[in-house]
Amino acid sequence: MPIPFIIAGAAAVAAAVGGKKAYDGYQTKSEADDIIERAKSRYAVREKQLKNVSESTEEKLQNLGELELKIGESFGEFKTISQELLNKLNQDSDKDIQLSIPEYKLKKIEQLALSAMDFLGTAVASGAAGAAASFAVYSGVMAFAAASTGTPIAALSGAAAYNATMAAIGGGALSAGGLGMAGGAMILGAAAAAPALLIAGWAYASHAEKALENAKKARKEVDEAIKKMDLSENYLQSTNGYVEKIHSLLDTINKTFNVYFCKLKKLHEKIVINGGEKVANALSEKSLRIIHNGYLLAALMTDIISTPLFVLKEASSDGAIEIEVDENGFNVINQEGLDSVLCDKYDEYSNFKNENDETDFMIL
């Protein structure tokens, strides 16, 4: 065979082989690109979903914290007005009128009022944004600290206690630069997922086979990241469930409490502010009933608010608190304690309503 034809044949084979390799390389590179784009899309969708749930959780905690702070503030005013009214009733009576509410319950209500006022003062002074959400966690942490150390909340109050408690529960609101009201571990899934993607990156070598290898690695890391996001969302949904139950029951009880509180204010104005004459026995009995029932409702709400949202470790002598975390790094929700208090206080409130008819609301 003439040499030119041999050379031409070899060249044709080489061209064919080269073309096949180029085509294979193109296909491999396209496969890598497709894997990357799919991974990007899946991650972006899941990240957005988790962000929405996380923001919803913070909003629910903000609403709960605002309600609890409002309740705590009202307790302080309720105590002041009640005491002035009781003093007037004692002054006009030969008897030493005392409430039948146990002293430890009255003290617990007072401590919650102190905690709320101290929290508000410290949060406002520090300029923390969205700080009310913190109180939904803070109140239970502070109550636990007071109970486990035997130190009154008043002694644990102030900026030092506030800062220590905020550090324990995640550093404050996301809007304030912290890691979230339910603690930094609440968003661990999202936080842990992002670095994995940064390590793999969306860039890869231009060589087709290397590109495919890196793309598969990135896809695997996205799969792991999404698993962590799934865990995070399940955790957030569990947190949401308890926050909603707490808010619902507190709001219901507080509405009834406010009816008594409103009547108490009117009695206080009539007897203490505008009074002067000796209080009639009938009005005295009604006043005591209003104060007594108001405190009963306040005690129910105090028990709910002071129940920690998370499982807490024993406090040290300085009141420092640590929150239990599970194997995934999430704060352990206080399911047993919350289930118990929500069930018990719902039953107690139902019994209260059954025992106190609408005649209580027809006093004035």
CSV table of C-alpha atoms in Angstrom, one decimal:
chain,number,residue,atom,x,y,z
A,1,MET,CA,0.0,0.0,0.0
A,2,PRO,CA,1.4,3.4,-0.9
A,3,ILE,CA,2.7,5.3,2.1
A,4,PRO,CA,0.5,8.4,1.6
A,5,PHE,CA,-2.6,6.2,1.9
A,6,ILE,CA,-1.2,4.6,5.1
A,7,ILE,CA,-0.6,8.0,6.6
A,8,ALA,CA,-4.0,9.2,5.5
A,9,GLY,CA,-5.6,6.2,7.1
A,10,ALA,CA,-3.7,6.7,10.4
A,11,ALA,CA,-4.7,10.3,10.4
A,12,ALA,CA,-8.3,9.4,9.9
A,13,VAL,CA,-8.2,6.9,12.8
A,14,ALA,CA,-6.5,9.4,15.0
A,15,ALA,CA,-9.1,12.1,14.1
A,16,ALA,CA,-11.9,9.6,14.9
A,17,VAL,CA,-10.3,8.7,18.2
A,18,GLY,CA,-9.7,12.3,19.0
A,19,GLY,CA,-13.2,13.3,18.1
A,20,LYS,CA,-14.6,10.5,20.3
A,21,LYS,CA,-12.4,11.7,23.2
A,22,ALA,CA,-13.6,15.2,22.7
A,23,TYR,CA,-17.2,14.1,22.6
A,24,ASP,CA,-16.8,12.0,25.7
A,25,GLY,CA,-15.1,14.9,27.4
A,26,TYR,CA,-18.0,17.2,26.4
A,27,GLN,CA,-20.5,14.6,27.7
A,28,THR,CA,-18.6,14.2,31.0
A,29,LYS,CA,-18.3,18.0,31.4
A,30,SER,CA,-22.0,18.4,30.7
A,31,GLU,CA,-22.9,15.7,33.2
A,32,ALA,CA,-20.8,17.5,35.8
A,33,ASP,CA,-22.5,20.8,35.0
A,34,ASP,CA,-25.9,19.2,35.3
A,35,ILE,CA,-25.0,17.6,38.7
A,36,ILE,CA,-23.8,21.0,40.0
A,37,GLU,CA,-26.9,22.9,38.8
A,38,ARG,CA,-29.2,20.3,40.3
A,39,ALA,CA,-27.3,20.4,43.6
A,40,LYS,CA,-27.4,24.2,43.6
A,41,SER,CA,-31.2,24.2,43.0
A,42,ARG,CA,-31.9,21.6,45.7
A,43,TYR,CA,-29.8,23.4,48.2
A,44,ALA,CA,-31.3,26.8,47.5
A,45,VAL,CA,-34.9,25.5,47.8
A,46,ARG,CA,-34.2,23.7,51.0
A,47,GLU,CA,-32.3,26.6,52.5
A,48,LYS,CA,-35.2,29.0,51.7
A,49,GLN,CA,-37.7,26.6,53.3
A,50,LEU,CA,-35.6,26.3,56.5
A,51,LYS,CA,-35.2,30.1,56.7
A,52,ASN,CA,-38.9,30.5,56.5
A,53,VAL,CA,-39.5,28.1,59.4
A,54,SER,CA,-36.7,29.7,61.4
A,55,GLU,CA,-38.2,33.2,60.9
A,56,SER,CA,-41.6,31.8,61.9
A,57,THR,CA,-40.1,30.4,65.1
A,58,GLU,CA,-38.6,33.7,66.0
A,59,GLU,CA,-41.8,35.5,65.3
A,60,LYS,CA,-43.8,33.1,67.5
A,61,LEU,CA,-41.2,33.5,70.3
A,62,GLN,CA,-41.4,37.2,69.9
A,63,ASN,CA,-45.2,37.2,70.3
A,64,LEU,CA,-44.9,34.8,73.3
A,65,GLY,CA,-42.2,37.0,74.9
A,66,GLU,CA,-44.3,40.1,74.4
A,67,LEU,CA,-47.3,38.5,76.0
A,68,GLU,CA,-45.3,37.2,79.0
A,69,LEU,CA,-43.6,40.6,79.6
A,70,LYS,CA,-47.0,42.2,79.5
A,71,ILE,CA,-48.3,39.7,82.0
A,72,GLY,CA,-45.3,40.1,84.2
A,73,GLU,CA,-45.7,43.9,84.2
A,74,SER,CA,-49.4,43.7,85.1
A,75,PHE,CA,-48.5,41.5,88.1
A,76,GLY,CA,-46.5,44.3,89.6
A,77,GLU,CA,-49.4,46.8,89.3
A,78,PHE,CA,-51.9,44.2,90.5
A,79,LYS,CA,-49.9,43.6,93.7
A,80,THR,CA,-49.5,47.3,94.4
A,81,ILE,CA,-53.2,48.0,93.9
A,82,SER,CA,-54.3,44.9,95.8
A,83,GLN,CA,-52.1,45.8,98.8
A,84,GLU,CA,-53.4,49.4,99.0
A,85,LEU,CA,-57.0,48.0,98.8
A,86,LEU,CA,-56.3,45.4,101.5
A,87,ASN,CA,-54.7,48.1,103.8
A,88,LYS,CA,-57.9,50.2,103.4
A,89,LEU,CA,-60.1,47.1,104.2
A,90,ASN,CA,-58.0,46.3,107.3
A,91,GLN,CA,-58.2,49.9,108.4
A,92,ASP,CA,-62.0,49.8,108.2
A,93,SER,CA,-62.3,46.5,109.8
A,94,ASP,CA,-61.7,45.1,113.3
A,95,LYS,CA,-60.3,41.9,111.7
A,96,ASP,CA,-56.8,41.3,110.3
A,97,ILE,CA,-57.8,40.4,106.7
A,98,GLN,CA,-55.4,38.0,105.0
A,99,LEU,CA,-55.5,36.3,101.6
A,100,SER,CA,-55.8,32.5,101.6
A,101,ILE,CA,-53.3,32.3,98.7
A,102,PRO,CA,-50.1,30.3,99.9
A,103,GLU,CA,-47.2,32.6,100.6
A,104,TYR,CA,-44.9,30.7,98.2
A,105,LYS,CA,-47.3,31.3,95.3
A,106,LEU,CA,-47.4,35.0,96.1
A,107,LYS,CA,-43.6,35.1,96.2
A,108,LYS,CA,-43.4,33.3,92.9
A,109,ILE,CA,-45.7,35.8,91.3
A,110,GLU,CA,-43.7,38.7,92.7
A,111,GLN,CA,-40.5,37.2,91.4
A,112,LEU,CA,-41.9,36.9,87.9
A,113,ALA,CA,-42.9,40.6,88.0
A,114,LEU,CA,-39.4,41.5,89.2
A,115,SER,CA,-37.8,39.4,86.5
A,116,ALA,CA,-40.0,41.0,83.8
A,117,MET,CA,-39.2,44.6,84.9
A,118,ASP,CA,-35.5,43.9,85.2
A,119,PHE,CA,-35.4,42.2,81.8
A,120,LEU,CA,-37.2,45.1,80.2
A,121,GLY,CA,-34.9,47.6,81.8
A,122,THR,CA,-31.7,45.8,80.9
A,123,ALA,CA,-32.9,44.9,77.3
A,124,VAL,CA,-33.9,48.5,76.6
A,125,ALA,CA,-30.6,49.8,78.1
A,126,SER,CA,-28.6,47.4,75.9
A,127,GLY,CA,-30.6,48.4,72.8
A,128,ALA,CA,-31.3,44.8,71.9
A,129,ALA,CA,-33.6,44.5,68.9
A,130,GLY,CA,-36.4,41.9,69.2
A,131,ALA,CA,-35.5,41.3,72.8
A,132,ALA,CA,-39.0,40.3,73.8
A,133,ALA,CA,-38.5,36.9,72.1
A,134,SER,CA,-35.7,36.2,74.6
A,135,PHE,CA,-38.0,36.5,77.5
A,136,ALA,CA,-39.9,33.4,76.4
A,137,VAL,CA,-36.7,31.5,77.2
A,138,TYR,CA,-35.2,33.9,79.8
A,139,SER,CA,-38.1,33.6,82.2
A,140,GLY,CA,-37.7,29.9,82.6
A,141,VAL,CA,-34.0,30.0,82.9
A,142,MET,CA,-34.0,32.7,85.6
A,143,ALA,CA,-36.7,30.8,87.5
A,144,PHE,CA,-34.7,27.6,87.4
A,145,ALA,CA,-31.6,29.5,88.5
A,146,ALA,CA,-33.4,31.0,91.5
A,147,ALA,CA,-34.9,27.6,92.5
A,148,SER,CA,-31.7,25.6,92.1
A,149,THR,CA,-29.4,28.0,93.9
A,150,GLY,CA,-31.9,29.2,96.5
A,151,THR,CA,-31.1,32.7,95.4
A,152,PRO,CA,-34.1,35.1,94.8
A,153,ILE,CA,-34.5,36.3,91.2
A,154,ALA,CA,-33.9,39.9,92.5
A,155,ALA,CA,-30.4,38.9,93.5
A,156,LEU,CA,-29.7,37.3,90.1
A,157,SER,CA,-31.0,40.3,88.3
A,158,GLY,CA,-29.0,43.0,86.4
A,159,ALA,CA,-26.8,43.2,83.3
A,160,ALA,CA,-24.5,40.4,84.5
A,161,ALA,CA,-27.4,37.9,84.9
A,162,TYR,CA,-29.0,39.1,81.6
A,163,ASN,CA,-25.8,38.7,79.6
A,164,ALA,CA,-25.0,35.3,81.1
A,165,THR,CA,-28.5,34.0,80.4
A,166,MET,CA,-28.5,35.4,76.9
A,167,ALA,CA,-25.2,33.6,76.3
A,168,ALA,CA,-26.7,30.4,77.5
A,169,ILE,CA,-29.7,30.6,75.1
A,170,GLY,CA,-27.9,31.7,72.0
A,171,GLY,CA,-27.0,35.3,72.3
A,172,GLY,CA,-30.3,37.0,71.6
A,173,ALA,CA,-32.4,37.6,68.5
A,174,LEU,CA,-31.2,37.0,65.0
A,175,SER,CA,-32.0,40.6,64.3
A,176,ALA,CA,-29.7,41.6,67.1
A,177,GLY,CA,-26.8,39.6,65.8
A,178,GLY,CA,-27.4,36.6,68.0
A,179,LEU,CA,-28.0,33.0,67.1
A,180,GLY,CA,-31.7,32.9,67.7
A,181,MET,CA,-34.1,32.9,70.6
A,182,ALA,CA,-34.3,29.2,71.0
A,183,GLY,CA,-30.5,29.0,71.2
A,184,GLY,CA,-27.7,28.8,68.6
A,185,ALA,CA,-28.3,25.1,68.3
A,186,MET,CA,-31.7,25.8,66.8
A,187,ILE,CA,-30.2,26.7,63.5
A,188,LEU,CA,-27.2,24.4,63.7
A,189,GLY,CA,-28.3,22.5,60.6
A,190,ALA,CA,-28.2,25.6,58.4
A,191,ALA,CA,-25.0,26.8,60.0
A,192,ALA,CA,-23.2,23.5,59.6
A,193,ALA,CA,-24.4,23.0,56.0
A,194,ALA,CA,-23.0,26.2,54.6
A,195,PRO,CA,-19.3,25.5,55.3
A,196,ALA,CA,-19.5,22.1,53.6
A,197,LEU,CA,-20.6,23.7,50.4
A,198,LEU,CA,-17.9,26.3,50.7
A,199,ILE,CA,-15.3,23.6,51.0
A,200,ALA,CA,-16.5,21.8,47.9
A,201,GLY,CA,-17.3,25.1,46.1
A,202,TRP,CA,-19.2,25.3,42.9
A,203,ALA,CA,-15.9,25.6,41.0
A,204,TYR,CA,-13.9,22.6,39.7
A,205,ALA,CA,-11.0,21.7,37.5
A,206,SER,CA,-11.5,22.2,33.7
A,207,HIS,CA,-10.5,18.6,33.1
A,208,ALA,CA,-13.8,16.7,32.4
A,209,GLU,CA,-13.1,13.7,34.6
A,210,LYS,CA,-11.9,15.9,37.5
A,211,ALA,CA,-14.9,18.1,37.1
A,212,LEU,CA,-17.3,15.1,37.3
A,213,GLU,CA,-15.5,13.8,40.4
A,214,ASN,CA,-15.8,17.2,42.2
A,215,ALA,CA,-19.4,17.6,41.1
A,216,LYS,CA,-20.3,14.2,42.7
A,217,LYS,CA,-18.4,15.3,45.8
A,218,ALA,CA,-20.4,18.5,45.9
A,219,ARG,CA,-23.7,16.6,45.4
A,220,LYS,CA,-22.8,14.3,48.3
A,221,GLU,CA,-22.2,17.3,50.6
A,222,VAL,CA,-25.4,18.9,49.5
A,223,ASP,CA,-27.2,15.6,50.4
A,224,GLU,CA,-25.6,15.8,53.9
A,225,ALA,CA,-26.5,19.4,54.2
A,226,ILE,CA,-30.1,18.8,53.4
A,227,LYS,CA,-30.3,16.0,56.0
A,228,LYS,CA,-29.1,18.5,58.6
A,229,MET,CA,-31.7,21.0,57.3
A,230,ASP,CA,-34.4,18.3,57.7
A,231,LEU,CA,-33.3,17.7,61.3
A,232,SER,CA,-33.3,21.5,61.9
A,233,GLU,CA,-36.8,21.9,60.5
A,234,ASN,CA,-38.2,19.0,62.5
A,235,TYR,CA,-36.7,20.6,65.6
A,236,LEU,CA,-38.0,24.0,64.8
A,237,GLN,CA,-41.5,22.6,64.2
A,238,SER,CA,-41.4,20.9,67.6
A,239,THR,CA,-40.4,24.2,69.2
A,240,ASN,CA,-43.2,26.0,67.3
A,241,GLY,CA,-45.7,23.5,68.6
A,242,TYR,CA,-44.9,24.1,72.2
A,243,VAL,CA,-44.6,27.9,71.8
A,244,GLU,CA,-48.1,28.0,70.2
A,245,LYS,CA,-49.6,25.9,73.0
A,246,ILE,CA,-48.0,28.1,75.7
A,247,HIS,CA,-49.2,31.3,74.0
A,248,SER,CA,-52.7,30.0,73.5
A,249,LEU,CA,-53.2,28.9,77.1
A,250,LEU,CA,-51.6,32.0,78.6
A,251,ASP,CA,-53.6,34.3,76.3
A,252,THR,CA,-56.8,32.6,77.4
A,253,ILE,CA,-56.1,32.8,81.1
A,254,ASN,CA,-54.8,36.3,80.8
A,255,LYS,CA,-58.1,37.5,79.3
A,256,THR,CA,-59.9,36.3,82.3
A,257,PHE,CA,-57.3,37.8,84.6
A,258,ASN,CA,-57.7,41.1,82.9
A,259,VAL,CA,-61.4,41.1,83.7
A,260,TYR,CA,-60.6,40.8,87.4
A,261,PHE,CA,-57.8,43.3,87.1
A,262,CYS,CA,-60.1,45.8,85.5
A,263,LYS,CA,-62.7,45.4,88.3
A,264,LEU,CA,-59.9,45.7,90.8
A,265,LYS,CA,-58.8,49.0,89.4
A,266,LYS,CA,-62.3,50.3,89.6
A,267,LEU,CA,-62.7,49.1,93.2
A,268,HIS,CA,-59.3,50.7,94.1
A,269,GLU,CA,-60.5,54.0,92.6
A,270,LYS,CA,-63.8,53.8,94.4
A,271,ILE,CA,-62.5,52.7,97.8
A,272,VAL,CA,-59.0,54.0,98.1
A,273,ILE,CA,-58.7,57.0,95.8
A,274,ASN,CA,-62.2,58.4,96.0
A,275,GLY,CA,-63.2,56.8,99.3
A,276,GLY,CA,-63.3,58.2,102.8
A,277,GLU,CA,-66.2,56.5,104.2
A,278,LYS,CA,-66.0,53.1,105.9
A,279,VAL,CA,-66.2,50.3,103.4
A,280,ALA,CA,-69.4,48.3,103.6
A,281,ASN,CA,-69.1,44.6,104.4
A,282,ALA,CA,-70.6,43.5,101.1
A,283,LEU,CA,-68.2,45.6,99.1
A,284,SER,CA,-65.3,44.4,101.3
A,285,GLU,CA,-66.2,40.7,100.6
A,286,LYS,CA,-66.4,41.4,96.9
A,287,SER,CA,-63.1,43.2,96.9
A,288,LEU,CA,-61.4,40.2,98.6
A,289,ARG,CA,-63.0,37.8,96.1
A,290,ILE,CA,-61.6,39.9,93.2
A,291,ILE,CA,-58.1,40.0,94.7
A,292,HIS,CA,-58.1,36.3,95.6
A,293,ASN,CA,-59.3,35.2,92.2
A,294,GLY,CA,-56.9,37.5,90.4
A,295,TYR,CA,-54.0,36.0,92.3
A,296,LEU,CA,-55.2,32.5,91.6
A,297,LEU,CA,-55.1,33.2,87.9
A,298,ALA,CA,-51.7,35.0,88.2
A,299,ALA,CA,-50.4,31.9,89.9
A,300,LEU,CA,-51.5,29.7,87.0
A,301,MET,CA,-49.8,31.9,84.5
A,302,THR,CA,-46.6,32.2,86.6
A,303,ASP,CA,-46.3,28.4,86.7
A,304,ILE,CA,-46.6,28.3,82.9
A,305,ILE,CA,-44.2,31.1,82.2
A,306,SER,CA,-41.5,29.9,84.7
A,307,THR,CA,-41.4,26.4,83.3
A,308,PRO,CA,-38.2,26.3,81.1
A,309,LEU,CA,-38.7,25.8,77.4
A,310,PHE,CA,-35.5,23.6,77.4
A,311,VAL,CA,-34.0,21.1,79.7
A,312,LEU,CA,-31.6,22.9,82.0
A,313,LYS,CA,-28.5,21.7,83.9
A,314,GLU,CA,-28.1,22.4,87.6
A,315,ALA,CA,-27.1,26.1,88.1
A,316,SER,CA,-23.8,27.0,89.6
A,317,SER,CA,-23.6,29.2,92.7
A,318,ASP,CA,-23.4,32.3,90.6
A,319,GLY,CA,-26.6,31.4,88.8
A,320,ALA,CA,-24.9,30.4,85.5
A,321,ILE,CA,-27.1,28.1,83.4
A,322,GLU,CA,-26.3,25.5,80.8
A,323,ILE,CA,-28.9,24.0,78.4
A,324,GLU,CA,-28.8,20.3,77.6
A,325,VAL,CA,-28.1,19.5,74.0
A,326,ASP,CA,-28.8,16.3,72.1
A,327,GLU,CA,-26.5,14.2,69.8
A,328,ASN,CA,-27.2,16.6,66.9
A,329,GLY,CA,-26.3,19.7,69.0
A,330,PHE,CA,-29.9,20.9,69.4
A,331,ASN,CA,-31.2,22.3,72.7
A,332,VAL,CA,-33.3,19.6,74.3
A,333,ILE,CA,-36.9,20.7,74.5
A,334,ASN,CA,-38.4,20.3,78.0
A,335,GLN,CA,-41.2,18.1,76.7
A,336,GLU,CA,-42.1,16.3,80.0
A,337,GLY,CA,-42.1,19.5,82.0
A,338,LEU,CA,-44.1,21.5,79.4
A,339,ASP,CA,-46.6,18.7,78.8
A,340,SER,CA,-47.2,18.4,82.5
A,341,VAL,CA,-47.7,22.1,83.2
A,342,LEU,CA,-49.9,22.8,80.2
A,343,CYS,CA,-52.1,19.9,81.1
A,344,ASP,CA,-52.3,20.7,84.8
A,345,LYS,CA,-52.9,24.4,84.4
A,346,TYR,CA,-55.5,23.9,81.7
A,347,ASP,CA,-57.4,21.6,84.1
A,348,GLU,CA,-57.0,24.1,87.0
A,349,TYR,CA,-58.2,27.0,84.8
A,350,SER,CA,-61.2,24.9,83.7
A,351,ASN,CA,-62.1,24.2,87.3
A,352,PHE,CA,-61.7,27.8,88.2
A,353,LYS,CA,-64.1,28.8,85.5
A,354,ASN,CA,-66.6,26.3,86.7
A,355,GLU,CA,-66.4,27.5,90.2
A,356,ASN,CA,-66.6,31.2,89.4
A,357,ASP,CA,-69.7,32.2,87.5
A,358,GLU,CA,-70.5,35.5,85.8
A,359,THR,CA,-71.6,37.1,89.0
A,360,ASP,CA,-67.9,37.9,89.7
A,361,PHE,CA,-68.1,40.3,86.7
A,362,MET,CA,-71.1,42.2,87.9
A,363,ILE,CA,-69.5,43.8,90.9
A,364,LEU,CA,-69.7,47.5,89.9
